XYZ file of C-alpha atoms in Angstrom:
714
model
C 13.761 29.781 42.057
C 14.808 33.525 43.330
C 14.421 32.704 46.753
C 16.802 29.052 46.513
C 19.805 31.380 45.155
C 19.293 33.449 47.299
C 19.763 31.232 50.133
C 22.227 29.717 48.477
C 24.152 33.367 49.022
C 23.505 33.642 52.320
C 25.098 30.183 53.194
C 27.987 30.602 51.558
C 28.613 34.081 52.692
C 28.496 32.444 56.111
C 30.988 29.726 55.069
C 32.872 32.707 53.718
C 33.186 35.058 56.858
C 33.219 31.187 59.486
C 36.183 31.138 56.978
C 37.371 35.032 57.807
C 37.135 34.569 61.750
C 38.702 31.046 61.467
C 41.891 31.855 59.733
C 44.086 33.654 63.085
C 46.078 31.231 63.801
C 46.707 29.444 67.554
C 49.193 32.249 68.479
C 46.416 34.914 67.484
C 43.829 32.698 69.103
C 46.309 32.234 72.362
C 46.957 36.658 72.622
C 43.019 36.850 71.617
C 42.283 35.261 75.217
C 45.507 37.598 76.996
C 42.990 39.707 75.686
C 40.429 38.766 76.719
C 41.533 37.946 80.988
C 42.160 42.520 80.512
C 39.415 43.874 81.940
C 40.497 47.788 81.634
C 41.877 49.034 78.726
C 41.846 52.766 79.014
C 43.474 53.856 75.656
C 42.207 51.071 73.991
C 45.580 49.669 73.267
C 44.281 45.617 72.149
C 41.590 47.450 69.737
C 43.615 46.443 66.857
C 43.731 42.147 68.234
C 41.134 41.207 65.900
C 40.457 37.537 64.749
C 39.843 38.608 61.228
C 43.679 38.649 60.608
C 45.512 36.122 59.422
C 48.439 36.437 62.048
C 49.270 38.474 65.146
C 51.939 40.340 63.647
C 50.374 43.454 62.954
C 49.221 43.611 66.451
C 49.963 46.535 68.477
C 53.012 45.142 71.089
C 53.103 41.726 68.891
C 56.643 41.712 67.495
C 57.349 38.539 64.946
C 60.683 36.761 63.107
C 59.472 34.101 60.145
C 55.229 34.585 60.778
C 56.516 33.394 64.952
C 54.841 35.109 67.576
C 59.158 36.562 69.370
C 58.107 39.459 71.282
C 54.958 41.308 73.273
C 55.418 44.435 74.664
C 53.265 46.950 76.686
C 54.029 49.473 78.841
C 52.604 51.839 80.847
C 49.346 51.734 79.244
C 46.603 51.118 82.708
C 45.578 48.101 81.690
C 44.186 46.122 84.145
C 43.058 42.178 84.668
C 45.096 39.339 85.260
C 47.756 37.541 83.109
C 47.075 34.738 80.737
C 48.017 31.297 81.421
C 47.140 30.520 77.042
C 50.486 32.304 76.551
C 52.906 29.551 77.640
C 52.089 28.133 74.454
C 53.468 30.516 72.227
C 56.768 28.986 71.666
C 58.750 31.604 70.273
C 58.232 34.067 73.117
C 61.733 35.613 73.532
C 61.047 38.422 75.863
C 57.631 40.409 77.900
C 57.663 43.084 78.872
C 54.259 45.156 80.310
C 55.582 46.929 83.146
C 53.753 50.346 84.635
C 50.640 48.431 84.402
C 47.297 47.713 86.688
C 47.387 43.743 86.091
C 47.312 41.662 89.587
C 47.095 38.170 90.102
C 49.190 34.626 90.062
C 51.616 34.182 88.338
C 50.758 31.276 86.116
C 53.179 28.636 85.917
C 52.573 28.445 82.316
C 54.824 31.265 81.519
C 57.508 29.112 82.252
C 56.830 26.753 80.159
C 58.236 29.102 77.352
C 62.342 27.952 78.077
C 62.942 30.642 74.840
C 62.027 33.931 77.058
C 65.130 35.990 77.434
C 63.465 38.731 79.738
C 60.188 38.600 81.679
C 59.700 42.584 83.269
C 57.102 42.809 85.396
C 57.331 45.809 87.362
C 54.892 47.997 88.695
C 52.005 46.506 89.210
C 49.543 44.819 91.785
C 50.989 41.363 91.011
C 50.802 38.689 94.015
C 51.680 35.336 95.108
C 54.342 33.170 95.437
C 56.935 32.803 92.022
C 57.201 29.688 90.433
C 58.795 26.899 91.008
C 58.658 26.098 86.562
C 60.845 29.306 87.134
C 63.833 26.876 86.572
C 62.935 26.019 83.068
C 63.952 29.408 81.565
C 67.182 27.926 80.751
C 68.036 31.045 78.260
C 66.832 33.934 81.115
C 68.749 36.330 81.747
C 66.488 39.689 82.909
C 63.627 39.227 85.315
C 61.840 42.364 87.096
C 59.461 41.828 89.462
C 60.077 44.767 90.973
C 57.678 47.147 92.757
C 54.430 44.044 92.968
C 52.950 42.132 95.606
C 54.643 38.934 95.384
C 55.821 37.387 98.646
C 57.418 34.332 100.365
C 60.562 32.254 99.575
C 61.665 32.520 96.124
C 61.393 28.948 94.980
C 65.182 27.145 94.705
C 65.246 25.600 91.197
C 65.947 30.165 90.969
C 69.264 29.187 91.327
C 69.476 27.135 87.722
C 68.179 30.444 85.268
C 73.097 30.090 85.557
C 72.399 33.058 82.369
C 70.886 35.486 84.322
C 72.420 39.082 84.406
C 69.653 41.647 85.729
C 66.986 39.930 89.054
C 65.396 42.864 90.020
C 62.292 41.795 92.799
C 62.557 45.221 95.418
C 59.556 46.619 96.459
C 57.810 43.104 97.295
C 56.622 41.063 100.430
C 59.535 38.323 99.499
C 61.265 35.801 102.662
C 63.012 33.311 103.297
C 66.808 32.515 103.129
C 68.262 33.500 99.665
C 68.202 29.328 97.949
C 70.991 27.331 98.663
C 74.836 28.641 95.899
C 72.592 31.464 94.483
C 76.148 33.174 94.248
C 77.607 30.381 93.143
C 75.684 29.641 90.044
C 74.307 32.799 89.169
C 77.916 34.350 88.537
C 77.184 36.271 85.014
C 74.408 38.912 87.484
C 75.220 42.145 86.758
C 72.766 43.812 88.546
C 71.278 42.277 91.861
C 68.829 44.161 93.721
C 67.008 42.799 96.820
C 65.843 45.547 98.767
C 62.407 46.857 100.574
C 61.729 43.243 100.781
C 61.356 40.683 103.731
C 64.476 37.994 103.223
C 65.786 36.406 106.729
C 68.814 34.251 106.872
C 72.381 35.656 106.800
C 74.101 37.200 103.712
C 75.118 33.544 101.776
C 79.140 33.251 101.660
C 79.271 32.983 97.871
C 77.755 36.355 97.015
C 81.427 37.031 96.593
C 81.727 34.865 93.134
C 79.195 37.133 91.451
C 82.393 38.466 89.538
C 79.905 40.673 87.314
C 78.133 43.274 89.417
C 77.607 46.260 88.129
C 76.613 49.757 90.096
C 75.007 48.740 92.753
C 74.710 45.534 94.694
C 70.961 46.021 96.749
C 70.406 44.228 99.880
C 69.158 47.036 101.552
C 65.685 46.781 103.810
C 66.021 43.261 104.173
C 65.972 41.567 107.960
C 69.150 39.416 106.796
C 70.609 39.167 110.199
C 74.192 37.590 111.953
C 77.801 38.131 111.066
C 78.977 40.267 107.088
C 80.832 37.919 104.976
C 84.738 38.742 104.242
C 83.807 37.367 100.788
C 81.829 40.526 99.620
C 84.550 41.896 99.805
C 85.966 40.230 96.567
C 83.214 41.972 94.412
C 84.873 44.252 91.961
C 86.183 47.442 94.342
C 83.240 49.838 92.005
C 80.431 48.079 93.279
C 78.529 50.168 96.084
C 76.880 47.578 98.500
C 74.090 48.352 100.485
C 73.529 46.451 103.826
C 71.740 49.497 105.415
C 68.263 48.675 107.761
C 68.464 44.692 107.703
C 69.838 42.938 111.108
C 73.750 42.377 110.289
C 75.543 41.942 113.879
C 79.427 41.726 114.488
C 82.402 43.081 113.259
C 82.315 44.950 109.473
C 85.207 43.560 107.274
C 87.985 45.264 106.576
C 89.392 43.654 103.101
C 88.114 44.532 98.817
C 85.231 45.898 98.241
C 84.059 46.525 101.639
C 86.782 48.713 102.333
C 86.848 52.675 103.084
C 83.446 52.308 102.361
C 81.280 54.961 104.861
C 78.864 54.390 107.665
C 75.517 55.088 104.717
C 76.559 51.558 103.520
C 75.863 50.003 106.841
C 73.432 51.496 108.764
C 70.317 50.769 110.431
C 71.941 47.229 111.918
C 72.738 48.224 115.886
C 74.351 45.137 116.703
C 77.006 45.832 113.564
C 80.049 47.256 115.294
C 83.602 48.903 113.800
C 85.300 51.189 110.869
C 83.715 53.278 109.283
C 81.275 53.336 111.880
C 80.985 54.989 115.624
C 80.554 52.303 117.682
C 83.724 50.057 118.428
C 83.959 46.440 119.165
C 84.421 45.514 122.467
C 88.018 43.649 120.717
C 89.479 46.879 119.195
C 88.804 48.729 122.702
C 91.902 49.905 122.544
C 93.429 48.727 119.262
C 91.396 51.938 117.547
C 90.876 55.140 117.924
C 89.153 56.924 119.103
C 85.657 56.398 117.455
C 85.647 60.479 116.557
C 88.643 60.144 114.119
C 87.868 59.130 110.942
C 88.948 55.435 109.809
C 92.754 55.117 107.882
C 93.530 51.847 106.978
C 96.495 50.171 109.120
C 99.566 51.498 106.633
C 98.891 54.765 107.295
C 101.006 57.574 107.417
C 102.516 55.919 105.452
C 106.631 55.266 106.742
C 109.413 57.058 105.288
C 107.407 59.832 104.009
C 109.903 63.260 104.205
C 112.573 64.011 105.849
C 112.764 64.830 110.323
C 109.926 61.380 110.399
C 107.531 63.052 108.277
C 105.659 60.289 109.024
C 104.847 61.162 112.705
C 101.912 63.918 111.583
C 102.042 66.870 113.681
C 103.704 67.478 116.519
C 100.972 68.887 120.090
C 102.612 72.718 119.582
C 101.463 72.531 115.802
C 98.020 71.581 117.567
C 97.508 74.201 120.288
C 99.275 76.277 117.820
C 96.135 75.360 114.321
C 93.349 75.015 116.857
C 94.073 78.661 118.902
C 94.311 80.508 115.385
C 90.469 78.605 114.658
C 88.787 80.551 118.147
C 91.226 83.620 117.624
C 89.670 83.188 113.571
C 85.218 82.359 114.426
C 85.558 85.218 117.649
C 86.531 88.169 115.983
C 83.982 87.232 113.304
C 81.452 86.617 115.344
C 82.940 90.470 116.990
C 82.598 91.771 113.842
C 79.242 89.948 113.087
C 77.175 91.752 116.171
C 78.809 95.496 115.174
C 77.033 95.104 111.223
C 73.869 94.079 112.567
C 73.475 96.701 115.803
C 74.751 98.845 112.081
C 71.841 97.845 110.223
C 69.504 97.802 112.888
C 69.889 101.669 114.562
C 69.708 102.419 110.391
C 66.744 100.534 110.202
C 64.571 102.790 113.009
C 65.655 105.959 110.428
C 63.377 107.402 108.378
C 62.129 110.697 106.819
C 59.163 112.515 106.943
C 56.910 109.983 104.735
C 58.050 106.769 107.159
C 60.492 104.592 104.394
C 63.522 103.679 105.560
C 66.466 105.498 103.655
C 68.845 103.109 101.527
C 71.697 104.909 103.444
C 71.914 105.880 107.279
C 73.575 109.483 108.288
C 77.165 109.811 108.323
C 78.746 109.195 111.913
C 82.148 109.333 111.615
C 82.541 109.866 107.918
C 81.324 105.946 107.615
C 78.083 105.181 106.473
C 75.700 102.813 107.276
C 74.337 100.929 105.069
C 70.525 100.411 105.284
C 68.485 96.415 104.126
C 65.012 97.326 103.037
C 62.910 94.456 101.982
C 61.255 94.997 98.311
C 57.270 96.460 99.011
C 56.835 93.528 96.641
C 57.219 91.020 99.345
C 55.540 92.661 101.820
C 51.779 93.676 102.376
C 51.142 97.501 101.713
C 51.322 99.538 104.907
C 48.640 101.956 102.893
C 46.369 99.228 102.654
C 44.989 97.876 105.658
C 41.381 96.292 104.261
C 40.508 93.781 100.699
C 37.613 92.442 99.015
C 36.491 89.453 99.010
C 38.471 87.622 96.233
C 36.987 84.411 94.565
C 38.783 82.088 93.668
C 36.430 80.818 90.198
C 33.780 82.274 88.436
C 30.896 79.790 89.902
C 31.686 82.512 93.284
C 28.341 85.048 93.415
C 28.263 85.901 96.276
C 29.626 88.792 97.787
C 30.863 90.551 100.867
C 27.823 91.782 102.075
C 26.272 88.554 101.873
C 28.599 86.695 103.623
C 28.359 89.581 105.967
C 24.791 88.777 106.665
C 24.364 85.425 106.709
C 23.208 83.457 109.526
C 26.487 81.084 110.923
C 27.133 78.521 113.036
C 30.096 76.742 114.847
C 30.659 73.730 113.348
C 34.591 73.373 115.144
C 37.022 75.062 116.760
C 40.599 74.075 116.719
C 44.699 74.776 117.064
C 44.423 76.963 113.660
C 40.728 78.615 113.457
C 37.372 78.028 113.943
C 34.974 77.048 111.443
C 31.489 78.107 110.519
C 28.365 76.191 108.884
C 27.685 80.157 106.942
C 23.723 80.248 105.241
C 23.757 83.027 102.999
C 20.265 84.337 102.426
C 19.698 82.652 99.342
C 19.855 79.741 100.966
C 23.657 77.829 100.042
C 25.693 77.105 102.602
C 29.497 77.242 102.970
C 32.134 76.748 104.970
C 33.941 79.855 106.277
C 37.962 79.060 108.103
C 38.464 82.050 109.846
C 42.531 81.253 110.398
C 43.165 84.527 112.409
C 43.495 88.608 113.684
C 46.824 89.299 113.330
C 49.492 89.305 110.859
C 49.575 91.607 107.788
C 53.013 91.309 106.762
C 52.315 88.516 104.535
C 49.956 89.243 101.864
C 51.783 88.718 99.015
C 53.042 85.127 99.809
C 49.359 84.194 101.320
C 47.705 84.463 98.097
C 50.437 82.688 96.432
C 49.961 80.016 98.667
C 46.037 79.724 98.239
C 45.634 80.707 95.377
C 48.057 77.894 94.656
C 45.222 75.945 96.617
C 42.632 77.640 95.252
C 42.928 75.961 91.706
C 43.188 72.138 93.056
C 39.917 70.403 91.598
C 38.870 66.682 92.279
C 36.003 65.350 93.112
C 37.400 63.792 96.664
C 38.614 67.443 97.693
C 36.776 69.924 99.133
C 37.042 72.846 97.347
C 38.207 76.556 97.695
C 36.198 78.477 96.478
C 36.692 82.264 98.152
C 38.748 83.750 100.189
C 39.282 86.987 102.750
C 42.276 88.778 104.138
C 42.213 92.042 106.145
C 44.459 93.095 108.475
C 42.190 92.844 111.504
C 40.893 89.119 109.348
C 41.406 86.300 108.124
C 38.579 83.998 106.403
C 38.686 80.862 103.692
C 35.149 79.732 102.108
C 34.509 75.995 101.013
C 32.093 74.484 99.799
C 30.138 73.143 103.047
C 30.201 69.403 103.300
C 26.606 67.953 104.418
C 27.427 64.584 106.384
C 29.963 65.544 108.432
C 33.685 63.527 109.461
C 34.323 60.370 109.443
C 36.144 60.220 112.646
C 31.394 60.941 113.648
C 30.430 58.067 111.390
C 33.086 55.640 112.499
C 32.759 56.457 116.156
C 29.319 58.428 116.353
C 28.732 61.955 118.097
C 29.773 62.631 121.649
C 26.489 62.633 123.479
C 24.176 61.633 120.912
C 22.099 57.666 121.197
C 21.825 56.999 118.652
C 24.642 55.917 116.299
C 23.760 54.022 112.623
C 27.280 52.002 111.630
C 29.039 52.485 108.107
C 28.118 49.040 106.127
C 31.125 47.229 104.631
C 30.326 48.656 101.033
C 30.266 52.318 102.527
C 33.418 51.793 104.094
C 35.564 50.480 101.094
C 33.874 53.461 98.968
C 35.027 55.999 101.608
C 38.608 54.587 101.710
C 38.857 54.281 97.800
C 37.631 58.435 97.770
C 40.576 59.431 99.495
C 43.067 57.349 98.255
C 41.991 58.353 95.118
C 42.410 62.305 96.273
C 45.941 61.810 97.296
C 46.536 60.393 94.167
C 45.106 63.222 92.878
C 48.122 65.437 94.636
C 50.626 63.753 94.689
C 50.900 63.232 90.907
C 48.157 65.252 89.333
C 47.549 68.981 90.880
C 50.769 70.788 89.731
C 53.699 70.030 92.289
C 52.753 67.434 93.461
C 51.548 68.538 96.598
C 51.864 66.890 100.407
C 48.547 66.693 102.961
C 50.193 66.416 106.145
C 47.994 65.960 108.314
C 45.767 63.693 107.294
C 43.717 62.051 109.768
C 39.389 61.253 109.959
C 37.995 64.553 111.154
C 39.475 66.020 107.960
C 37.879 63.289 105.175
C 34.178 65.479 105.149
C 30.917 62.916 103.891
C 28.922 64.718 101.806
C 25.359 64.159 100.014
C 25.560 60.276 99.109
C 28.567 59.594 101.330
C 31.510 60.451 99.318
C 34.658 61.529 100.836
C 36.179 64.863 100.260
C 39.271 65.936 102.163
C 39.979 68.846 103.532
C 42.478 70.981 104.950
C 45.202 70.536 102.486
C 47.891 73.571 102.681
C 45.505 74.981 105.931
C 48.686 74.638 108.788
C 50.997 76.853 106.121
C 48.661 79.328 105.500
C 47.511 80.123 109.898
C 51.476 80.282 109.826
C 51.520 82.922 106.947
C 47.930 84.333 108.440
C 49.448 84.897 112.119
C 47.482 86.104 115.048
C 45.506 84.443 117.501
C 42.814 81.806 115.519
C 41.062 80.902 118.163
C 40.078 84.282 120.115
C 36.188 85.282 119.077
C 35.606 86.381 115.429
C 34.501 89.672 115.445
C 33.016 89.205 112.189
C 30.856 86.062 112.370
C 30.905 84.479 115.667
C 29.102 87.355 117.477
C 25.949 85.827 115.808
C 27.310 82.513 115.977
C 26.055 82.638 120.506
C 23.378 83.945 120.372
C 22.528 80.236 121.070
C 22.686 78.959 117.608
C 25.978 77.363 119.600
C 24.278 74.963 121.550
C 22.643 73.053 118.131
C 26.098 72.448 116.482
C 27.459 71.272 120.273
C 27.891 67.696 119.352
C 29.709 69.029 116.230
C 32.224 70.838 118.082
C 32.990 67.610 120.498
C 33.269 65.656 117.951
C 36.069 68.168 116.680
C 37.794 69.108 119.964
C 37.293 65.241 121.003
C 38.796 63.498 117.799
C 41.944 66.200 116.924
C 42.966 64.924 120.100
C 44.195 61.867 118.344
C 46.668 63.678 115.591
C 49.590 62.857 117.062
C 49.120 59.139 115.700
C 48.354 59.945 112.118
C 51.221 61.274 111.641
C 54.403 59.245 110.650
C 57.025 58.266 112.842
C 60.122 60.488 110.834
C 57.713 63.604 110.369
C 59.011 64.217 113.778
C 62.530 64.161 112.827
C 62.363 65.505 109.386
C 61.805 68.896 107.958
C 60.631 68.523 104.743
C 57.165 67.257 103.936
C 57.375 63.759 102.314
C 53.839 61.996 100.393
C 55.152 58.979 102.044
C 53.860 60.567 105.089
C 50.664 60.750 104.370
C 50.817 56.917 103.344
C 51.547 55.803 106.983
C 48.146 58.707 107.935
C 46.032 56.678 105.858
C 46.916 53.411 106.416
C 46.336 54.767 110.421
C 42.860 55.993 108.724
C 41.883 51.672 107.051
C 43.142 50.220 110.391
C 40.686 52.763 111.605
C 37.405 52.262 109.216
C 38.799 48.399 109.633
C 38.868 47.189 113.709
C 35.842 50.424 114.740
C 39.100 51.476 117.069
C 40.501 54.337 117.778
C 44.163 55.120 117.608
C 44.819 54.496 120.504
C 44.025 51.303 122.270
C 43.537 49.631 125.837
C 45.545 46.418 126.404
C 44.873 45.612 129.891
C 46.011 48.453 131.942
C 48.175 49.716 129.490
C 47.307 51.586 125.832
C 49.805 51.148 122.384
C 48.967 53.084 118.891
C 46.724 51.041 116.675
C 49.823 50.185 115.047
C 51.338 47.980 117.200
C 48.645 47.053 118.694
C 47.632 45.150 115.171
C 50.402 43.968 114.950
C 50.589 42.305 118.493
C 47.216 40.718 117.037
C 49.146 38.924 114.297
C 52.055 37.685 115.770
C 49.718 36.723 118.825
C 47.932 34.843 115.849
C 44.308 36.266 116.796
C 41.308 35.525 115.206
C 39.665 37.751 112.291
C 36.453 38.126 114.703
C 38.311 39.686 117.016
C 40.588 42.291 115.035
C 37.008 43.795 112.589
C 35.023 45.990 113.813
C 31.668 44.260 115.570
C 29.243 46.227 113.917
C 30.594 45.020 110.728
C 29.329 41.821 111.144
C 26.404 42.167 109.362
C 28.801 41.538 106.056
C 31.018 39.005 107.315
C 30.740 37.720 104.306
C 32.696 39.908 102.666
C 35.653 39.107 105.184
C 37.745 38.091 102.618
C 37.747 42.375 100.969
C 38.249 43.437 103.923
C 41.248 41.261 105.603
C 42.807 42.848 101.806
C 41.687 46.156 102.494
C 44.005 44.918 106.852
C 47.329 44.300 104.690
C 46.957 46.858 103.474
C 46.593 48.795 105.609
C 49.530 47.668 107.902
C 51.789 47.768 104.403
C 51.506 51.709 104.746
C 52.521 51.755 108.260
C 55.518 50.363 108.164
C 57.822 51.962 110.901
C 59.865 52.119 107.277
C 58.698 54.855 104.519
C 60.362 53.161 101.811
C 58.491 50.021 102.539
C 55.923 51.788 102.090
C 54.398 51.457 98.616
C 52.758 55.088 96.898
C 49.675 56.092 96.995
C 49.027 54.962 92.846
C 49.560 51.569 94.109
C 47.854 51.851 96.709
C 44.480 53.163 94.971
C 44.393 50.666 91.945
C 44.541 47.467 94.742
C 41.468 49.015 96.077
C 39.387 49.544 93.078
C 39.847 46.352 92.060
C 37.947 45.618 94.993
C 34.197 45.673 94.238
C 31.921 48.026 95.755
C 29.031 46.240 96.814
C 25.533 47.621 97.439
C 24.228 48.002 100.543
């Protein structure tokens, strides 16, 4: 009897549990489907989305009205996964905000069945594919922000049905084609329009002049719009800034309304444009307009009848000549004065007292006092200090200078920045030591600040700087030794060696991901948001498990500070390496030297002109490395009797629609089943090597895209 009662109790409890589980309403079930499509939730944002609740109204990111879900807002939570079509069943949903996550895949057309949807904000993810035609169903849509994704294709013609649209932001995608017909006539309520950094083409629609509610900047820059600028754009509000830079526009710039008196910066990057405010005159205007070096004024300038003596006629020739002569005389006087003061400063700076220090005031001569300038002692290396001990940069450094000097040394490579040695201590610890030079003893404080900042960087994909040594005649950097050479040798083999084992696709993908993670750390997580500035395969080293490690970060600046002649033979360690040990590392040196000759091809085009380094330089270099790893080719490709760089060769292959097999490294033939992944990486590489730096994705964006590609074993 007791057993029977226990059985009934068990059945009753099971029924109760079933009732609890089944109590969640339909909207909650739909949201759980969305949760199940999320593969990564590092912050546990969706942890309280439980099936035991009656409604989802208490869940994180959910807002309800009268027990119906009206808002889904989960921004900046690093969610990774696809967008579930189940969201389309939330009939009262008004707002969706999933910005700055790591979502990917195509937008489900079901989402656009929500006729009451007012805002869809998805920027800063990795969505791809086109904008579904069903977007035209959203009669109440006011905000559509799809910026900073990988969307492509043309805008659907149905978009113009969203007549309540106020904010349209599609920047930094791969949208192409012309804008839909009657774009401006139908979307007259638009207050913000940003189409920049896409591949839109065709002429700019003249009906954009109907957008009288626009505010701020209308950004059409960095596209492929062609033809003339429609004069109707002048009908836009005068306070609106119209950015048309970097397109293929041509013809004269209209001079009316919002277009008049705009500076040239709104039109640069369109070689075919002419007329004010640009310097290149239109052929029909060459006689009517003043010389191109003059500023542009409206046709009613100067005002008529302004003053006695015909004030509108401006300055006379005699007055202009007098002003110019006065300016020249003034400049000459200032130059002579500067030259005199400089010579006096140099003379008195050479005056020293018996102790060897510069006087703060020079001797009086002719009753005049010569003021001398002396650098603050804290800015220079003390003249009395000629030698510093080995300086460790972390607590794990257990060796000292004597041990380093007694160690065996082998030359690993040579470059214009110095010699690299493999150093084996008596206890078996292996280090890499880079010698910077023998001169430059006056900038120790600057060197110390820079090298200790680099020494604080700790990331599994960046070579660790363990210690440094400074003296008047020697500067050394001591790193962890990375055993499997560099990426250049791994891709192309070492010169002189017959045997060569090519990298598998899984190994290459692992290396790509590692380098991306290291660059994300430098760009976003390091204290100063650094730029590497000289990324190439020869300074990507490979560890025990072929994990990638970025080396040589900050090396150029340190070498510049250290000065000296880095290629001279070292007094401390090179003698040992030259006693016959160099031959054992000859192939390494050859690889180092040969790959270094391609270094300039990894530099972004703008790096030759710009002064301040940009993270976009690293992204271009990274894209070049990806192309090299995928194609197996060097940065300079032989095409018939001519040569072209790898980026232009790839563009040529795409234009000629060559089969993928002609592009991929033949050594990857055994991994043909992973061709889709290779093509995905190829697309990332082409995005990274865009000629315009603004069109290149961020390193975080790239790393996230690569992480979604599985690392197959093999």
